[in-house]
Short mmCIF file of C-alpha atoms in Angstrom, two decimals:
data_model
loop_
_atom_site.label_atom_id
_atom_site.label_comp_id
_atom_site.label_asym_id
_atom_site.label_seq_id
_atom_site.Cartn_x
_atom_site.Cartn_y
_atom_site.Cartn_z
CA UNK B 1 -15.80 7.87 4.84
CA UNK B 2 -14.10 4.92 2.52
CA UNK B 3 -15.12 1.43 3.14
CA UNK B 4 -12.54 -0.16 1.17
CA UNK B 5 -10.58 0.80 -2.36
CA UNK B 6 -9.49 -1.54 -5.08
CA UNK B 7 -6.62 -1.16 -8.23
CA UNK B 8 -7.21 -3.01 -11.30
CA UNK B 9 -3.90 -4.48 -12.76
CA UNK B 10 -2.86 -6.54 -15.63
CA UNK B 11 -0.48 -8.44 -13.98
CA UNK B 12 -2.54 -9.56 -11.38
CA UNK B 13 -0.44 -12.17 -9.27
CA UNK B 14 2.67 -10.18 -9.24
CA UNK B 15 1.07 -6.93 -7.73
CA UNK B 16 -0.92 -9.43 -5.33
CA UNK B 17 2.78 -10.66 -3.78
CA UNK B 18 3.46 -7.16 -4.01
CA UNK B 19 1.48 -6.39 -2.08
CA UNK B 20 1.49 -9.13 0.59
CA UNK B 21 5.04 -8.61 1.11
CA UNK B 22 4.41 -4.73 1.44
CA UNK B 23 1.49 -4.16 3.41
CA UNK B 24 2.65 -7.44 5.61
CA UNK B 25 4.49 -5.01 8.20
CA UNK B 26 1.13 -3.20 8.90
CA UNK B 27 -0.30 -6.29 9.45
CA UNK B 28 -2.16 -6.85 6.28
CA UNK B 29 -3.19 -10.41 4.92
CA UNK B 30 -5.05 -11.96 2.39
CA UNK B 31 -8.38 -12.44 3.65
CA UNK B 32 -10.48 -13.32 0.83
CA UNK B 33 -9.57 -14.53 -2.34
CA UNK B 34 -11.34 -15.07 -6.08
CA UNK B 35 -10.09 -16.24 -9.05
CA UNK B 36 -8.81 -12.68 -10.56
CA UNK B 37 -9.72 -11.12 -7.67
CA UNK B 38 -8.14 -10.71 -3.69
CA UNK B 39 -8.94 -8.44 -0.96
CA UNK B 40 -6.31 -7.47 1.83
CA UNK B 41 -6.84 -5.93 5.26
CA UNK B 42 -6.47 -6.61 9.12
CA UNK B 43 -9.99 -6.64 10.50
CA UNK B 44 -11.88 -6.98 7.21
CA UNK B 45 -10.46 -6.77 3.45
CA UNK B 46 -10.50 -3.31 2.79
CA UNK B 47 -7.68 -2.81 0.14
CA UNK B 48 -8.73 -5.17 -3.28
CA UNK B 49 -6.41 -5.72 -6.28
CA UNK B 50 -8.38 -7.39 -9.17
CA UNK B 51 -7.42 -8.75 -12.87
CA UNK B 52 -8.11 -6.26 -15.73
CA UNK B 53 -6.57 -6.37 -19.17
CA UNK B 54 -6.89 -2.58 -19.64
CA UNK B 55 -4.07 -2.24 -16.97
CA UNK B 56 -3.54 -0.29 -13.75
CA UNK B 57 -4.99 2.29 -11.90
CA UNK B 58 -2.29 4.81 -11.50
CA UNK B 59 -3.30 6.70 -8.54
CA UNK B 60 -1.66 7.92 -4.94
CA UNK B 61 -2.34 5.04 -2.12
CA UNK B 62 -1.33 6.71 1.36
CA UNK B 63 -1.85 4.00 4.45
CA UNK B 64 -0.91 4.95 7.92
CA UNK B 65 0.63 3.54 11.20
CA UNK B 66 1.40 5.05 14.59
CA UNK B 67 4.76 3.87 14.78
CA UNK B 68 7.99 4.87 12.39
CA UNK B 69 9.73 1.30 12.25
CA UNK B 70 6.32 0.58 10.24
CA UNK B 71 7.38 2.72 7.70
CA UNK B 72 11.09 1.69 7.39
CA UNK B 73 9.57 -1.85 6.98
CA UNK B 74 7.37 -1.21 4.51
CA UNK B 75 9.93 0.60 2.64
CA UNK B 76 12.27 -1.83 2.34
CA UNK B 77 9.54 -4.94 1.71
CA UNK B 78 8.34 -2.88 -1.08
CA UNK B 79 11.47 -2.31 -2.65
CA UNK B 80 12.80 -5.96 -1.99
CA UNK B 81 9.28 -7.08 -3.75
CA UNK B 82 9.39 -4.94 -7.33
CA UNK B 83 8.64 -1.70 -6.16
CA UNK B 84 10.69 1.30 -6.77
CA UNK B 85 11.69 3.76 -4.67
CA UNK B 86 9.67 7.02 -4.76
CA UNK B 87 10.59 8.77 -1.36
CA UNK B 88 13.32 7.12 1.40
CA UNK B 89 11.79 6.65 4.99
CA UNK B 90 11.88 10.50 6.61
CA UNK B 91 10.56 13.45 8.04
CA UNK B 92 8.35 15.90 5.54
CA UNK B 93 7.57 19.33 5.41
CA UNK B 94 3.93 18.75 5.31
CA UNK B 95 3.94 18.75 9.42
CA UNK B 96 6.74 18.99 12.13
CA UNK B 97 6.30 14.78 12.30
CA UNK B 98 5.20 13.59 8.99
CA UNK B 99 7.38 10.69 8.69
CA UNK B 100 6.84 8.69 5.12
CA UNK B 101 8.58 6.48 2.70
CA UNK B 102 6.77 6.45 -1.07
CA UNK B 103 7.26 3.88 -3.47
CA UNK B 104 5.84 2.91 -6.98
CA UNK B 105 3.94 -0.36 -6.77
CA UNK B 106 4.96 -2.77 -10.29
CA UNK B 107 2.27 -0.62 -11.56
CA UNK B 108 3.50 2.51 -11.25
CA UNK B 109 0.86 3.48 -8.55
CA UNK B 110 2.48 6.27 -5.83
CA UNK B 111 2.24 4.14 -2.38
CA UNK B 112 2.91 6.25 0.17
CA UNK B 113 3.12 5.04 4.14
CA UNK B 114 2.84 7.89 7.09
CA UNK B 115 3.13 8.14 10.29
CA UNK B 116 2.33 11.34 12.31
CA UNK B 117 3.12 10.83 15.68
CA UNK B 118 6.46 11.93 16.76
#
């Protein structure tokens, strides 16, 4: 079971408003903060972004909700905030009610938000 995950990122405060801005409609904040160094989450910070001049992470982030608007916001705060879009807001063939959007954080990390109830 994961506790919490960080990315490492050269450009540190532009993946941090990123971030903010995307992970805001799931009810993510800022909830500790270091020079270099922030952690986001809604109960505790459990999602970290930290300075490194060796660059970013590159790796597949997938968070989930229980509700589809969630999705369709945090597609369109990502891509209103820098990120590109990497899969519109929809049903997937994984399962009959995988609904996702996917979107490449500044970094070029695969974000990915799903929702599986119908």
């Amino acid at each position: 079971m994961l506790d919490h995950i960080g990315l490492r990122t050269k450009q540190f405060d532009g993946l941090l408003a990123f971030y903010r801005a995307a992970l805001a409609p799931l009810g993510y904040t800022v909830m500790m903060e270091y020079p270099g160094t922030a952690g986001l989450g809604r109960d505790y910070p459990d999602f970290w972004i930290g300075a490194d001049d060796k660059g970013g992470s590159n790796i597949h982030l997938a968070f989930k909700t229980d509700d589809r608007s969630v999705v369709d916001a945090f597609h369109a705060a990502a891509l209103a905030n820098g990120g590109k879009d990497n899969g519109a807001p929809g049903l997937r063939d994984y399962t009959p009610s995988y609904y996702a959007a996917f979107v490449l954080d500044p970094d070029g990390n695969n974000l990915e938000i799903v929702c599986s109830k119908e």
